[in-house]
Amino acid sequence: MGATTVASRSQNGTSSAAASASTKPFRTAAVLGAGTMGAQIAAHLANAGLQVFLLDITPQSIGKEGKPNDIVEGAWKRASKLKPDPFFTSRTANRVKLGNFDEHFDWVGQADWVIEVVVERLDIKRDVMARIEAAAREDAVISSNTSGIPIREIAEGRSEGFKRRFLGTHFFNPPRYLKLLELIPTADTDAAILDRVAHFGRVHLGKGIVVANDVPYFVGNRVGTYGMFRAMRYFTDGDYTIEEIDALTGPLVGRPKSATFRTADVVGLDVMMHVAHNMYEKAVHDESRDAFLIPDLLKQLVENGALGAKTRAGFYKKEGKVIKSINPATGQYEAPEPLNLPGLDAVKGSLTDRLNALYEDDGRAGAFFRETTLDLLGYAARRIPEITDSPANVDCAIRWGFGWEVGPFEIWDALGFDRVLHDLSAANIVLPDWVGEMVANEADAFYEGEAVYVPAKGGYVADPRPADSWSLAAIAGEKNRELWSNDEAALLDIGDGVALYEFRSKANSLGSKVMTGVREVIDFVENDSNLRGLVIGNKGKNFSVGANLGEVIGAIQAGEFDMLERFIKGFQDTIQAIRYSTKPTVVAVHQRVLGGGCEMAIGCPNPVASAETYMGLVELGVGLIPAGTGTMRMAARASNQTPNDHLSEIQAWVRKYFEIMAMASVSMSGQQAKEMGFLPEHARIVMNDDRRLHVAKEEVLRLSNEGYLPPPVETHIHVLGRPGAAAMQVGLYQYLEGRFISDYDNYLATRLAYVITGGDLSGDAYVHEDYLIDLEREVFLGLLGEAKTQERIAYLLQNNRPLRN
């Protein structure tokens, strides 16, 4: 669900001039405060292409010795070492210029957007705002990244003009990876400023926007932190262990692996204590504020310097290979005991199935889940309309900010509206009047199709999802949308003469049905005069982790090598059909794009990729080489990188691409995928994955309008021959001698070198792409017959991790 406030402001009655102003992108930004959040916000703004000034205080301003930039440079150095990486590529950091408040505050005057991220003290923030007002341009947008201080209080003492362009912009940590951006306008904030920041945040920073009321800790932290502290009490004041609570608040119920206590350790126990203290002090009208009273154990851990991951001890501590947890009675870390949660292994199926099974469980697991869930649902309901006017905004904030698969009101619907309502009453959990009014209005769910119940409206309000953010489930459900289908894929009409091939196989693997389907729908599109082109994509967890290895190992075990050869040939033909389709075909990828999925993107002339795309030709990890035209395409790219056709330059590019494939390297962003040669330089990178399929559709239309012509066939790929392969084998020998690779790794890399250099050629030569494709297939099939390759495939399928044999 989208953010109601933003959508209604931006879509209803906005003049063209105002609309243009609201979509004007920021080009420069100043981030004031280079701590953990400030440095990472600066990094993500640089990811979006902005020039960023990152400023902080000097050592002298806090009575210490050192160079003026020591603080900001130290913070920046620490940010550059963070994992996961806050930058798309190492070059992104070049867009950030470091400075200090004493010497460089005038840089603020060059910024379109000024973001304050200094220490969470109202007096300091007000002092900084006074300096910003004196230095910033009159048209600059100014915001604070405070996580809890009321925005209106930060702006006190500033001019009316300042207040009109001032708002809260609360990023969640880490800013690159967590989708939520809460926007907190005051009564004085100009609606056009709110719209502009919302548009930029959604489109250019990849954020999910939730507009929050200016109340303590806004939406996400108010509800999410409440849930965490209530769960913790079952350990500090109850009889559940840390491990049991984390088992019941993690992936089993659609939440991150870090669950409750690991999340607290990652956030920092000192930070958790600070948040709880402030929440209790500021949320004076919250009837449940006692939930934020700090447990004695948390105080003791912080006093002892056990702050979580940053001190390598918190609720958990790793000793050797054993992850131990704190025993409050002894103050010592002890190895975990077996979980006392009978029946937990039987909780399986879809998320809805698991939630209902836990809710109905009559053991300790069910008791914990029912009690904590009912408590959280009651609290979330009581916060409306205090923190926001829509249940959808609460759900979005928890999904995007805390990584839950479903938010509180979506959980309520999944468990059954009436059942939960009855159980809340039986548990004497107080509900706000609007829930009773909802029942009186005969509403029996918070969501009805694409609409959400909004209490202030007294009924359902259409989901204000932006036009460029698609729900594939809604499209597929519309009448006459499906043009073709098989058991694992469907071709959908997405309007304007563009079709979408959505494959829905298990884990989006590329098996025979999916790949045969691609060839069939390309033929369908090419022969339908009403269709202008095709998008290939999906909304799964990952685009694709590669070929269906289950099919492969099954055929090996059955001795059906002829069938395997037909499958590999068909796979190659499918990628070639995508590349040389007479109508534009755009492959739109996201998240993990591995093996055959990567080859599909490499083969596409005009791919679109989410910024968070992790691409790699990882076939050597399962004892194979890229043979879905991937090795050929990388050889062709090496050849095409050298317009002067100098052999030494070709050798350098071939070596680069060979090493990337031999090491099974995976890009850490869509932008890095370009640097690694998996995507062409002109590939569109989409910051917000919700927009990916829309952008892909627009790319099809652009190509069609220009008069589409597929790329020419590669008839002259310059390969190195046996001398080139021999040079690579020298490098491999050094890795082997150093025991960095196994004997079989060396053998696989040698076979890869054989293909990428053109096979059994006495010297460098020019070859047709079909020659290399045939060579790929020959080597691939030969490797399938190797026992060690079969061991690697079987091990991966059974253990979901590679085997080094």
PDB file of N, CA and C in Angstrom, residues 215-246:
ATOM      1  N   VAL A 215       4.866  13.648  15.988  1.00  0.00           N
ATOM      2  CA  VAL A 215       4.699  13.124  17.345  1.00  0.00           C
ATOM      3  C   VAL A 215       5.945  12.306  17.694  1.00  0.00           C
ATOM      4  N   PRO A 216       6.157  11.990  18.956  1.00  0.00           N
ATOM      5  CA  PRO A 216       7.397  11.282  19.339  1.00  0.00           C
ATOM      6  C   PRO A 216       7.620   9.994  18.562  1.00  0.00           C
ATOM      7  N   TYR A 217       8.766   9.934  17.919  1.00  0.00           N
ATOM      8  CA  TYR A 217       9.268   8.753  17.209  1.00  0.00           C
ATOM      9  C   TYR A 217       8.383   8.313  16.044  1.00  0.00           C
ATOM     10  N   PHE A 218       7.472   9.219  15.639  1.00  0.00           N
ATOM     11  CA  PHE A 218       6.772   9.093  14.366  1.00  0.00           C
ATOM     12  C   PHE A 218       6.014   7.771  14.235  1.00  0.00           C
ATOM     13  N   VAL A 219       6.203   7.008  13.148  1.00  0.00           N
ATOM     14  CA  VAL A 219       5.383   5.812  12.922  1.00  0.00           C
ATOM     15  C   VAL A 219       6.186   4.532  13.154  1.00  0.00           C
ATOM     16  N   GLY A 220       7.229   4.322  12.365  1.00  0.00           N
ATOM     17  CA  GLY A 220       7.957   3.059  12.386  1.00  0.00           C
ATOM     18  C   GLY A 220       8.538   2.731  13.745  1.00  0.00           C
ATOM     19  N   ASN A 221       9.331   3.651  14.315  1.00  0.00           N
ATOM     20  CA  ASN A 221       9.962   3.374  15.598  1.00  0.00           C
ATOM     21  C   ASN A 221       8.952   3.292  16.734  1.00  0.00           C
ATOM     22  N   ARG A 222       7.887   4.048  16.613  1.00  0.00           N
ATOM     23  CA  ARG A 222       6.900   4.040  17.693  1.00  0.00           C
ATOM     24  C   ARG A 222       6.272   2.655  17.840  1.00  0.00           C
ATOM     25  N   VAL A 223       5.878   2.063  16.721  1.00  0.00           N
ATOM     26  CA  VAL A 223       5.214   0.760  16.760  1.00  0.00           C
ATOM     27  C   VAL A 223       6.238  -0.374  16.820  1.00  0.00           C
ATOM     28  N   GLY A 224       7.279  -0.303  15.993  1.00  0.00           N
ATOM     29  CA  GLY A 224       8.254  -1.388  15.927  1.00  0.00           C
ATOM     30  C   GLY A 224       9.036  -1.559  17.212  1.00  0.00           C
ATOM     31  N   THR A 225       9.466  -0.438  17.820  1.00  0.00           N
ATOM     32  CA  THR A 225      10.227  -0.520  19.058  1.00  0.00           C
ATOM     33  C   THR A 225       9.347  -1.025  20.201  1.00  0.00           C
ATOM     34  N   TYR A 226       8.083  -0.620  20.210  1.00  0.00           N
ATOM     35  CA  TYR A 226       7.139  -1.141  21.202  1.00  0.00           C
ATOM     36  C   TYR A 226       7.098  -2.668  21.143  1.00  0.00           C
ATOM     37  N   GLY A 227       6.960  -3.197  19.920  1.00  0.00           N
ATOM     38  CA  GLY A 227       6.897  -4.651  19.768  1.00  0.00           C
ATOM     39  C   GLY A 227       8.157  -5.342  20.255  1.00  0.00           C
ATOM     40  N   MET A 228       9.325  -4.736  19.987  1.00  0.00           N
ATOM     41  CA  MET A 228      10.593  -5.336  20.423  1.00  0.00           C
ATOM     42  C   MET A 228      10.688  -5.382  21.945  1.00  0.00           C
ATOM     43  N   PHE A 229      10.365  -4.267  22.609  1.00  0.00           N
ATOM     44  CA  PHE A 229      10.494  -4.231  24.062  1.00  0.00           C
ATOM     45  C   PHE A 229       9.490  -5.148  24.749  1.00  0.00           C
ATOM     46  N   ARG A 230       8.317  -5.262  24.183  1.00  0.00           N
ATOM     47  CA  ARG A 230       7.332  -6.169  24.772  1.00  0.00           C
ATOM     48  C   ARG A 230       7.797  -7.621  24.651  1.00  0.00           C
ATOM     49  N   ALA A 231       8.395  -7.974  23.500  1.00  0.00           N
ATOM     50  CA  ALA A 231       8.920  -9.336  23.334  1.00  0.00           C
ATOM     51  C   ALA A 231      10.072  -9.598  24.298  1.00  0.00           C
ATOM     52  N   MET A 232      10.941  -8.595  24.497  1.00  0.00           N
ATOM     53  CA  MET A 232      12.072  -8.762  25.409  1.00  0.00           C
ATOM     54  C   MET A 232      11.625  -9.104  26.826  1.00  0.00           C
ATOM     55  N   ARG A 233      10.494  -8.559  27.231  1.00  0.00           N
ATOM     56  CA  ARG A 233      10.012  -8.781  28.598  1.00  0.00           C
ATOM     57  C   ARG A 233       9.717 -10.260  28.868  1.00  0.00           C
ATOM     58  N   TYR A 234       9.450 -11.017  27.810  1.00  0.00           N
ATOM     59  CA  TYR A 234       9.193 -12.444  28.011  1.00  0.00           C
ATOM     60  C   TYR A 234      10.479 -13.183  28.399  1.00  0.00           C
ATOM     61  N   PHE A 235      11.619 -12.529  28.189  1.00  0.00           N
ATOM     62  CA  PHE A 235      12.892 -13.060  28.684  1.00  0.00           C
ATOM     63  C   PHE A 235      13.252 -12.445  30.032  1.00  0.00           C
ATOM     64  N   THR A 236      13.238 -11.102  30.093  1.00  0.00           N
ATOM     65  CA  THR A 236      13.679 -10.441  31.323  1.00  0.00           C
ATOM     66  C   THR A 236      12.709 -10.664  32.476  1.00  0.00           C
ATOM     67  N   ASP A 237      11.406 -10.795  32.183  1.00  0.00           N
ATOM     68  CA  ASP A 237      10.410 -10.948  33.239  1.00  0.00           C
ATOM     69  C   ASP A 237       9.658 -12.275  33.138  1.00  0.00           C
ATOM     70  N   GLY A 238       9.982 -13.093  32.140  1.00  0.00           N
ATOM     71  CA  GLY A 238       9.231 -14.321  31.920  1.00  0.00           C
ATOM     72  C   GLY A 238      10.107 -15.549  31.910  1.00  0.00           C
ATOM     73  N   ASP A 239       9.596 -16.610  31.290  1.00  0.00           N
ATOM     74  CA  ASP A 239      10.326 -17.886  31.321  1.00  0.00           C
ATOM     75  C   ASP A 239      10.728 -18.370  29.929  1.00  0.00           C
ATOM     76  N   TYR A 240      10.832 -17.451  28.961  1.00  0.00           N
ATOM     77  CA  TYR A 240      11.310 -17.800  27.625  1.00  0.00           C
ATOM     78  C   TYR A 240      12.777 -17.422  27.514  1.00  0.00           C
ATOM     79  N   THR A 241      13.551 -18.227  26.798  1.00  0.00           N
ATOM     80  CA  THR A 241      14.962 -17.918  26.587  1.00  0.00           C
ATOM     81  C   THR A 241      15.116 -16.947  25.423  1.00  0.00           C
ATOM     82  N   ILE A 242      16.295 -16.345  25.346  1.00  0.00           N
ATOM     83  CA  ILE A 242      16.611 -15.456  24.224  1.00  0.00           C
ATOM     84  C   ILE A 242      16.446 -16.203  22.904  1.00  0.00           C
ATOM     85  N   GLU A 243      16.965 -17.423  22.856  1.00  0.00           N
ATOM     86  CA  GLU A 243      16.908 -18.191  21.608  1.00  0.00           C
ATOM     87  C   GLU A 243      15.478 -18.544  21.234  1.00  0.00           C
ATOM     88  N   GLU A 244      14.639 -18.843  22.225  1.00  0.00           N
ATOM     89  CA  GLU A 244      13.242 -19.154  21.932  1.00  0.00           C
ATOM     90  C   GLU A 244      12.511 -17.948  21.375  1.00  0.00           C
ATOM     91  N   ILE A 245      12.742 -16.791  21.958  1.00  0.00           N
ATOM     92  CA  ILE A 245      12.072 -15.575  21.480  1.00  0.00           C
ATOM     93  C   ILE A 245      12.536 -15.222  20.076  1.00  0.00           C
ATOM     94  N   ASP A 246      13.838 -15.357  19.822  1.00  0.00           N
ATOM     95  CA  ASP A 246      14.317 -15.076  18.463  1.00  0.00           C
ATOM     96  C   ASP A 246      13.781 -16.083  17.456  1.00  0.00           C
TER      97      ASP A 246
END
